[in-house]
């Protein structure tokens, strides 16, 4: 763990240094104020607010300071009122604790107050401590002041040590996390497409995949899973980064950290399609290898071009560069999707059971006159033309697109080492590999009519895979728009033309 992330060892050393300095400073006596009796609050403050990142430390430090100061002032005011009640002081103090606890707890449940939840907890703790401790000793002012000073002392030491010695910024972690997710999704996309075209399948699907747990040895699964599951981590880092002062390349005040979360959300919207593509590989019913080979070039080109777009945006985000305004990064991927859609339209008979088409198989009607037959023929022709595939209109290239040549056959060498190294995969059959052959079972072997059903479903599974790829391409435009918005508001540098 220390080798993989040396920052953890450095953070641990900083925690030990902060606690040591706080313990030493407590021994220095302030004239007229005895603090040694409340030293625990300084040490407790360091332990509580000292977080891994600077933003988290500032967030907890400010919450603790505001909670302590406001609770101390309110407790002093309530103690002054309780002295005026005379014999009813005990009842008044107990009632005040109930009222303050009720309203503070109710307020922290309000959604917009979620970032200040820790401040409300400190507020309640400080108020009860000052009221109870001050009532026993009769020294409300000294208790409140000493507690506040010791908390300020612990917070100051923690902030100085954590900020000045090898600072760890939450904003930088958020930046690197989103950039890394682009590469992970690109790897998963290539793996899904190449794995589907190579007709590979698991001998036994790992149980962790079935319950959506981490499987480190499967790059296809772990790639999109890390992107899909990073929602809470991105939100947490964003909330901490908003507390951090300008630093490094993030020099502007009110830096648009929320747009990083927006870009991450757009990437997850695309990663869900990659998850669905992986589901096609894991499904029971599979298309025959010869059917996949018919669409191999088009499917592979879409996968490769999509991975290129994701890696290009991820690299630009890592370098904090804007996208090249002259070059349309979606040109090639849109062209590849157009070719795939055109191939589907031309070879649509491979995706369905053409023998069962209604055209040419209608029952003969002998009682109709010649005029009625001609009328019915005209209506059937109109109906057939009306049902012509309109999928060519799903993706329209920009006006500045030039004519391009048909793509050549693309190699799947990038995934070949992975496919050869896996011992748990094999050639994927065109029929369900786990169909029960036990007499009387619900799932029967693909013979006779059930076999025709599975044959039709296997052809449709190829259409499903292709349509998911086209949907992935359509979602890329939203991702590019989100990144453009981030690059403008964050003042990214202009792209360097190679």
CSV table of C-alpha atoms in Angstrom, one decimal, residues 67-397:
chain,number,residue,atom,x,y,z
A,67,UNK,CA,-20.1,25.3,15.5
A,68,UNK,CA,-17.9,25.9,18.6
A,69,UNK,CA,-18.1,29.7,18.4
A,70,UNK,CA,-21.9,29.9,17.8
A,71,UNK,CA,-22.7,27.3,20.5
A,72,UNK,CA,-20.4,29.0,23.0
A,73,UNK,CA,-22.1,32.3,22.5
A,74,UNK,CA,-25.5,30.8,22.7
A,75,UNK,CA,-24.6,28.9,25.9
A,76,UNK,CA,-23.3,32.1,27.5
A,77,UNK,CA,-26.6,33.9,26.7
A,78,UNK,CA,-28.7,31.0,28.1
A,79,UNK,CA,-26.6,30.8,31.2
A,80,UNK,CA,-27.2,34.5,31.9
A,81,UNK,CA,-31.0,33.9,31.5
A,82,UNK,CA,-30.9,30.8,33.7
A,83,UNK,CA,-29.3,32.9,36.5
A,84,UNK,CA,-32.3,35.2,36.4
A,85,UNK,CA,-34.7,32.3,36.9
A,86,UNK,CA,-33.5,31.6,40.4
A,87,UNK,CA,-34.8,28.2,41.6
A,88,UNK,CA,-36.0,27.3,38.1
A,89,UNK,CA,-32.5,27.3,36.7
A,90,UNK,CA,-32.3,23.5,36.5
A,91,UNK,CA,-35.6,23.2,34.6
A,92,UNK,CA,-34.6,26.1,32.3
A,93,UNK,CA,-31.2,24.5,31.4
A,94,UNK,CA,-32.8,21.1,30.7
A,95,UNK,CA,-35.5,22.7,28.6
A,96,UNK,CA,-33.0,24.8,26.7
A,97,UNK,CA,-30.9,21.7,25.8
A,98,UNK,CA,-34.1,20.0,24.4
A,99,UNK,CA,-35.1,23.0,22.3
A,100,UNK,CA,-31.6,23.6,20.9
A,101,UNK,CA,-31.0,20.0,20.2
A,102,UNK,CA,-34.4,19.7,18.4
A,103,UNK,CA,-33.9,22.7,16.1
A,104,UNK,CA,-30.2,22.0,15.4
A,105,UNK,CA,-31.0,18.4,14.5
A,106,UNK,CA,-33.9,19.4,12.4
A,107,UNK,CA,-31.9,22.0,10.5
A,108,UNK,CA,-29.0,19.7,9.6
A,109,UNK,CA,-31.5,17.3,8.0
A,110,UNK,CA,-32.3,20.0,5.4
A,111,UNK,CA,-30.7,19.0,2.1
A,112,UNK,CA,-28.8,22.2,1.5
A,113,UNK,CA,-27.3,21.9,5.0
A,114,UNK,CA,-25.7,18.5,4.3
A,115,UNK,CA,-22.1,20.0,3.9
A,116,UNK,CA,-22.4,21.5,7.4
A,117,UNK,CA,-23.6,18.4,9.2
A,118,UNK,CA,-20.4,18.1,11.1
A,119,UNK,CA,-20.7,21.7,12.3
A,120,UNK,CA,-24.2,21.0,13.7
A,121,UNK,CA,-22.8,18.0,15.6
A,122,UNK,CA,-20.0,20.1,17.1
A,123,UNK,CA,-22.6,22.8,17.9
A,124,UNK,CA,-24.7,20.4,19.9
A,125,UNK,CA,-21.7,18.9,21.7
A,126,UNK,CA,-20.3,22.3,22.6
A,127,UNK,CA,-23.6,23.7,23.8
A,128,UNK,CA,-24.3,20.7,26.1
A,129,UNK,CA,-20.8,20.7,27.4
A,130,UNK,CA,-20.7,24.4,28.3
A,131,UNK,CA,-24.2,24.3,29.9
A,132,UNK,CA,-23.6,21.2,32.0
A,133,UNK,CA,-19.9,21.8,32.9
A,134,UNK,CA,-20.5,25.5,33.6
A,135,UNK,CA,-23.5,24.7,35.8
A,136,UNK,CA,-21.5,22.4,37.9
A,137,UNK,CA,-18.5,24.7,38.3
A,138,UNK,CA,-20.3,28.0,38.0
A,139,UNK,CA,-17.7,29.2,35.5
A,140,UNK,CA,-19.6,29.4,32.2
A,141,UNK,CA,-17.3,32.1,30.7
A,142,UNK,CA,-14.0,30.3,31.5
A,143,UNK,CA,-15.4,27.0,30.1
A,144,UNK,CA,-16.5,28.5,26.9
A,145,UNK,CA,-13.4,30.5,26.3
A,146,UNK,CA,-11.0,27.8,27.2
A,147,UNK,CA,-12.8,25.3,24.9
A,148,UNK,CA,-12.8,27.7,22.0
A,149,UNK,CA,-9.1,28.6,22.4
A,150,UNK,CA,-8.0,25.0,22.6
A,151,UNK,CA,-10.1,24.1,19.5
A,152,UNK,CA,-8.6,27.0,17.7
A,153,UNK,CA,-5.1,25.9,18.7
A,154,UNK,CA,-5.7,22.3,17.5
A,155,UNK,CA,-7.2,23.5,14.3
A,156,UNK,CA,-4.4,25.9,13.6
A,157,UNK,CA,-1.7,23.3,14.1
A,158,UNK,CA,-3.6,20.8,11.9
A,159,UNK,CA,-4.2,23.2,9.1
A,160,UNK,CA,-0.6,24.5,9.0
A,161,UNK,CA,1.0,21.1,9.1
A,162,UNK,CA,-1.4,19.6,6.5
A,163,UNK,CA,-1.1,22.6,4.2
A,164,UNK,CA,2.6,23.4,4.4
A,165,UNK,CA,4.1,19.9,4.4
A,166,UNK,CA,3.4,18.0,1.1
A,167,UNK,CA,-0.2,19.1,0.6
A,168,UNK,CA,-2.7,16.7,-0.9
A,169,UNK,CA,-5.4,18.4,-2.9
A,170,UNK,CA,-8.9,17.0,-3.4
A,171,UNK,CA,-9.2,19.0,-6.6
A,172,UNK,CA,-6.2,17.3,-8.2
A,173,UNK,CA,-7.5,13.9,-7.2
A,174,UNK,CA,-10.9,14.7,-8.8
A,175,UNK,CA,-9.1,15.9,-12.0
A,176,UNK,CA,-7.0,12.7,-12.2
A,177,UNK,CA,-10.0,10.4,-11.4
A,178,UNK,CA,-12.1,11.8,-14.3
A,179,UNK,CA,-9.2,11.6,-16.7
A,180,UNK,CA,-8.5,8.0,-15.7
A,181,UNK,CA,-12.1,6.9,-16.2
A,182,UNK,CA,-11.9,8.0,-19.8
A,183,UNK,CA,-9.0,5.5,-20.4
A,184,UNK,CA,-10.8,2.8,-18.5
A,185,UNK,CA,-14.0,3.1,-20.5
A,186,UNK,CA,-12.0,3.1,-23.8
A,187,UNK,CA,-10.3,-0.1,-22.8
A,188,UNK,CA,-13.6,-1.7,-21.9
A,189,UNK,CA,-15.1,-0.6,-25.3
A,190,UNK,CA,-12.3,-2.1,-27.3
A,191,UNK,CA,-12.4,-5.3,-25.2
A,192,UNK,CA,-16.1,-5.7,-25.7
A,193,UNK,CA,-16.0,-5.3,-29.5
A,194,UNK,CA,-13.0,-7.5,-30.0
A,195,UNK,CA,-14.2,-10.1,-27.6
A,196,UNK,CA,-17.6,-10.3,-29.4
A,197,UNK,CA,-16.0,-10.6,-32.8
A,198,UNK,CA,-13.6,-13.3,-31.6
A,199,UNK,CA,-16.6,-15.2,-30.2
A,200,UNK,CA,-15.0,-15.6,-26.8
A,201,UNK,CA,-17.1,-16.6,-23.7
A,202,UNK,CA,-16.6,-17.5,-20.1
A,203,UNK,CA,-16.6,-21.2,-19.2
A,204,UNK,CA,-18.2,-20.1,-16.0
A,205,UNK,CA,-19.2,-16.5,-15.4
A,206,UNK,CA,-17.4,-15.3,-12.2
A,207,UNK,CA,-19.9,-14.9,-9.4
A,208,UNK,CA,-18.5,-11.5,-8.6
A,209,UNK,CA,-19.6,-10.2,-12.0
A,210,UNK,CA,-23.1,-11.6,-11.4
A,211,UNK,CA,-23.4,-9.5,-8.2
A,212,UNK,CA,-21.4,-6.5,-9.6
A,213,UNK,CA,-18.4,-6.8,-7.5
A,214,UNK,CA,-14.8,-6.0,-8.4
A,215,UNK,CA,-12.9,-8.5,-10.6
A,216,UNK,CA,-9.4,-7.1,-10.9
A,217,UNK,CA,-8.2,-9.7,-13.5
A,218,UNK,CA,-10.9,-8.7,-16.0
A,219,UNK,CA,-10.0,-5.4,-17.6
A,220,UNK,CA,-13.2,-5.2,-19.7
A,221,UNK,CA,-15.4,-5.5,-16.6
A,222,UNK,CA,-13.3,-3.5,-14.2
A,223,UNK,CA,-12.9,-0.6,-16.7
A,224,UNK,CA,-16.5,0.4,-17.1
A,225,UNK,CA,-17.3,-0.6,-13.5
A,226,UNK,CA,-14.8,1.9,-12.1
A,227,UNK,CA,-16.4,4.7,-14.2
A,228,UNK,CA,-20.0,3.8,-13.3
A,229,UNK,CA,-19.3,3.5,-9.5
A,230,UNK,CA,-17.3,6.7,-9.2
A,231,UNK,CA,-20.3,8.9,-8.7
A,232,UNK,CA,-20.1,9.2,-4.9
A,233,UNK,CA,-16.3,9.6,-5.0
A,234,UNK,CA,-16.6,12.4,-7.5
A,235,UNK,CA,-19.3,14.2,-5.5
A,236,UNK,CA,-17.2,13.9,-2.3
A,237,UNK,CA,-14.0,15.2,-3.9
A,238,UNK,CA,-16.0,18.0,-5.5
A,239,UNK,CA,-17.4,19.1,-2.2
A,240,UNK,CA,-13.9,19.1,-0.6
A,241,UNK,CA,-12.3,20.8,-3.6
A,242,UNK,CA,-14.7,23.8,-3.3
A,243,UNK,CA,-13.1,24.6,0.1
A,244,UNK,CA,-9.6,24.7,-1.2
A,245,UNK,CA,-7.8,27.9,-2.1
A,246,UNK,CA,-6.4,28.5,-5.6
A,247,UNK,CA,-3.3,26.4,-6.1
A,248,UNK,CA,-1.2,25.0,-8.9
A,249,UNK,CA,-3.0,25.0,-12.3
A,250,UNK,CA,-6.3,25.7,-10.6
A,251,UNK,CA,-5.6,29.4,-9.9
A,252,UNK,CA,-9.0,31.0,-10.3
A,253,UNK,CA,-11.4,31.6,-7.4
A,254,UNK,CA,-14.7,29.7,-7.6
A,255,UNK,CA,-13.1,27.1,-9.9
A,256,UNK,CA,-15.8,25.1,-11.7
A,257,UNK,CA,-15.3,21.8,-9.9
A,258,UNK,CA,-19.0,21.0,-10.4
A,259,UNK,CA,-18.3,20.7,-14.2
A,260,UNK,CA,-15.9,17.9,-13.6
A,261,UNK,CA,-18.8,16.0,-12.0
A,262,UNK,CA,-20.9,16.9,-15.1
A,263,UNK,CA,-18.2,15.5,-17.4
A,264,UNK,CA,-18.0,12.4,-15.3
A,265,UNK,CA,-21.8,12.0,-15.5
A,266,UNK,CA,-21.7,12.3,-19.3
A,267,UNK,CA,-19.0,9.7,-19.4
A,268,UNK,CA,-21.0,7.3,-17.2
A,269,UNK,CA,-23.9,7.8,-19.6
A,270,UNK,CA,-21.6,6.3,-22.3
A,271,UNK,CA,-20.2,3.7,-20.0
A,272,UNK,CA,-23.7,2.3,-19.4
A,273,UNK,CA,-23.8,1.4,-23.1
A,274,UNK,CA,-20.4,-0.4,-22.7
A,275,UNK,CA,-21.9,-2.3,-19.8
A,276,UNK,CA,-24.8,-3.4,-22.0
A,277,UNK,CA,-22.3,-4.5,-24.7
A,278,UNK,CA,-20.5,-6.6,-22.2
A,279,UNK,CA,-23.9,-8.1,-21.2
A,280,UNK,CA,-24.3,-9.3,-24.8
A,281,UNK,CA,-21.1,-11.3,-24.4
A,282,UNK,CA,-22.3,-12.8,-21.1
A,283,UNK,CA,-25.8,-13.6,-22.5
A,284,UNK,CA,-27.0,-17.1,-23.0
A,285,UNK,CA,-28.2,-16.7,-26.6
A,286,UNK,CA,-25.4,-15.8,-29.1
A,287,UNK,CA,-25.2,-15.0,-32.8
A,288,UNK,CA,-23.5,-17.5,-35.1
A,289,UNK,CA,-19.8,-16.8,-35.9
A,290,UNK,CA,-20.5,-16.4,-39.6
A,291,UNK,CA,-23.1,-13.8,-39.0
A,292,UNK,CA,-20.7,-11.8,-36.8
A,293,UNK,CA,-18.0,-12.1,-39.5
A,294,UNK,CA,-20.4,-10.4,-42.0
A,295,UNK,CA,-20.4,-7.2,-39.9
A,296,UNK,CA,-16.8,-7.6,-38.5
A,297,UNK,CA,-15.2,-4.6,-40.3
A,298,UNK,CA,-17.9,-2.1,-39.5
A,299,UNK,CA,-18.3,-3.2,-35.8
A,300,UNK,CA,-14.6,-3.2,-35.2
A,301,UNK,CA,-14.1,0.3,-36.8
A,302,UNK,CA,-16.8,1.8,-34.6
A,303,UNK,CA,-15.1,0.3,-31.5
A,304,UNK,CA,-11.7,1.5,-32.4
A,305,UNK,CA,-12.8,5.0,-33.4
A,306,UNK,CA,-14.9,5.3,-30.2
A,307,UNK,CA,-11.9,4.3,-28.1
A,308,UNK,CA,-9.8,6.9,-29.9
A,309,UNK,CA,-12.3,9.6,-29.1
A,310,UNK,CA,-12.4,8.7,-25.4
A,311,UNK,CA,-8.7,8.5,-25.1
A,312,UNK,CA,-8.2,11.8,-26.9
A,313,UNK,CA,-10.6,13.6,-24.5
A,314,UNK,CA,-9.0,12.0,-21.5
A,315,UNK,CA,-5.6,13.0,-22.6
A,316,UNK,CA,-6.8,16.6,-23.3
A,317,UNK,CA,-8.3,16.7,-19.8
A,318,UNK,CA,-5.1,15.4,-18.2
A,319,UNK,CA,-3.1,18.2,-20.0
A,320,UNK,CA,-5.9,20.7,-19.4
A,321,UNK,CA,-6.2,21.5,-23.1
A,322,UNK,CA,-9.2,22.5,-25.2
A,323,UNK,CA,-10.4,20.4,-28.0
A,324,UNK,CA,-9.0,21.3,-31.4
A,325,UNK,CA,-11.6,23.7,-32.9
A,326,UNK,CA,-10.5,22.9,-36.5
A,327,UNK,CA,-10.7,19.2,-36.3
A,328,UNK,CA,-14.0,17.4,-35.7
A,329,UNK,CA,-13.1,14.6,-33.3
A,330,UNK,CA,-16.5,12.9,-34.0
A,331,UNK,CA,-16.1,12.8,-37.8
A,332,UNK,CA,-14.5,9.4,-38.0
A,333,UNK,CA,-16.7,7.8,-35.4
A,334,UNK,CA,-19.9,9.2,-37.1
A,335,UNK,CA,-18.7,7.9,-40.5
A,336,UNK,CA,-18.0,4.5,-39.0
A,337,UNK,CA,-21.5,4.4,-37.5
A,338,UNK,CA,-23.0,5.4,-40.8
A,339,UNK,CA,-21.2,2.6,-42.5
A,340,UNK,CA,-22.4,0.1,-39.9
A,341,UNK,CA,-26.0,1.3,-40.2
A,342,UNK,CA,-25.8,1.1,-44.0
A,343,UNK,CA,-24.5,-2.5,-43.7
A,344,UNK,CA,-27.4,-3.4,-41.4
A,345,UNK,CA,-29.9,-2.0,-43.8
A,346,UNK,CA,-28.4,-3.9,-46.7
A,347,UNK,CA,-27.9,-7.2,-44.8
A,348,UNK,CA,-31.1,-7.0,-42.6
A,349,UNK,CA,-32.2,-10.4,-43.9
A,350,UNK,CA,-29.3,-11.9,-41.8
A,351,UNK,CA,-30.7,-10.4,-38.6
A,352,UNK,CA,-34.1,-11.9,-38.8
A,353,UNK,CA,-35.7,-15.2,-40.0
A,354,UNK,CA,-36.4,-14.3,-43.6
A,355,UNK,CA,-38.4,-17.5,-44.1
A,356,UNK,CA,-41.1,-16.2,-41.9
A,357,UNK,CA,-41.5,-12.8,-43.6
A,358,UNK,CA,-45.1,-12.0,-44.4
A,359,UNK,CA,-44.2,-10.9,-47.9
A,360,UNK,CA,-44.7,-13.8,-50.4
A,361,UNK,CA,-46.3,-16.0,-47.8
A,362,UNK,CA,-49.8,-14.5,-47.5
A,363,UNK,CA,-52.6,-17.0,-48.0
A,364,UNK,CA,-54.3,-16.9,-51.4
A,365,UNK,CA,-57.7,-15.3,-51.6
A,366,UNK,CA,-59.8,-16.9,-54.4
A,367,UNK,CA,-63.0,-15.0,-53.8
A,368,UNK,CA,-61.7,-11.6,-54.7
A,369,UNK,CA,-62.3,-10.0,-58.0
A,370,UNK,CA,-59.4,-8.8,-60.2
A,371,UNK,CA,-60.0,-5.2,-59.3
A,372,UNK,CA,-60.0,-6.0,-55.6
A,373,UNK,CA,-56.7,-8.0,-56.0
A,374,UNK,CA,-55.1,-5.0,-57.8
A,375,UNK,CA,-56.3,-2.7,-55.0
A,376,UNK,CA,-54.9,-5.0,-52.3
A,377,UNK,CA,-51.6,-5.3,-54.2
A,378,UNK,CA,-51.3,-1.5,-54.3
A,379,UNK,CA,-52.1,-1.2,-50.6
A,380,UNK,CA,-49.5,-3.9,-49.7
A,381,UNK,CA,-46.9,-2.1,-51.8
A,382,UNK,CA,-47.6,1.2,-50.1
A,383,UNK,CA,-47.4,-0.6,-46.7
A,384,UNK,CA,-44.0,-2.2,-47.6
A,385,UNK,CA,-42.6,1.1,-48.8
A,386,UNK,CA,-43.8,2.8,-45.6
A,387,UNK,CA,-42.0,0.3,-43.5
A,388,UNK,CA,-38.7,0.9,-45.2
A,389,UNK,CA,-35.9,1.3,-42.7
A,390,UNK,CA,-35.3,5.0,-41.8
A,391,UNK,CA,-32.3,4.3,-39.6
A,392,UNK,CA,-30.1,6.1,-42.1
A,393,UNK,CA,-31.4,9.4,-40.6
A,394,UNK,CA,-30.4,8.5,-37.1
A,395,UNK,CA,-26.9,10.0,-37.5
A,396,UNK,CA,-26.3,13.0,-39.8
A,397,UNK,CA,-22.7,14.1,-40.5
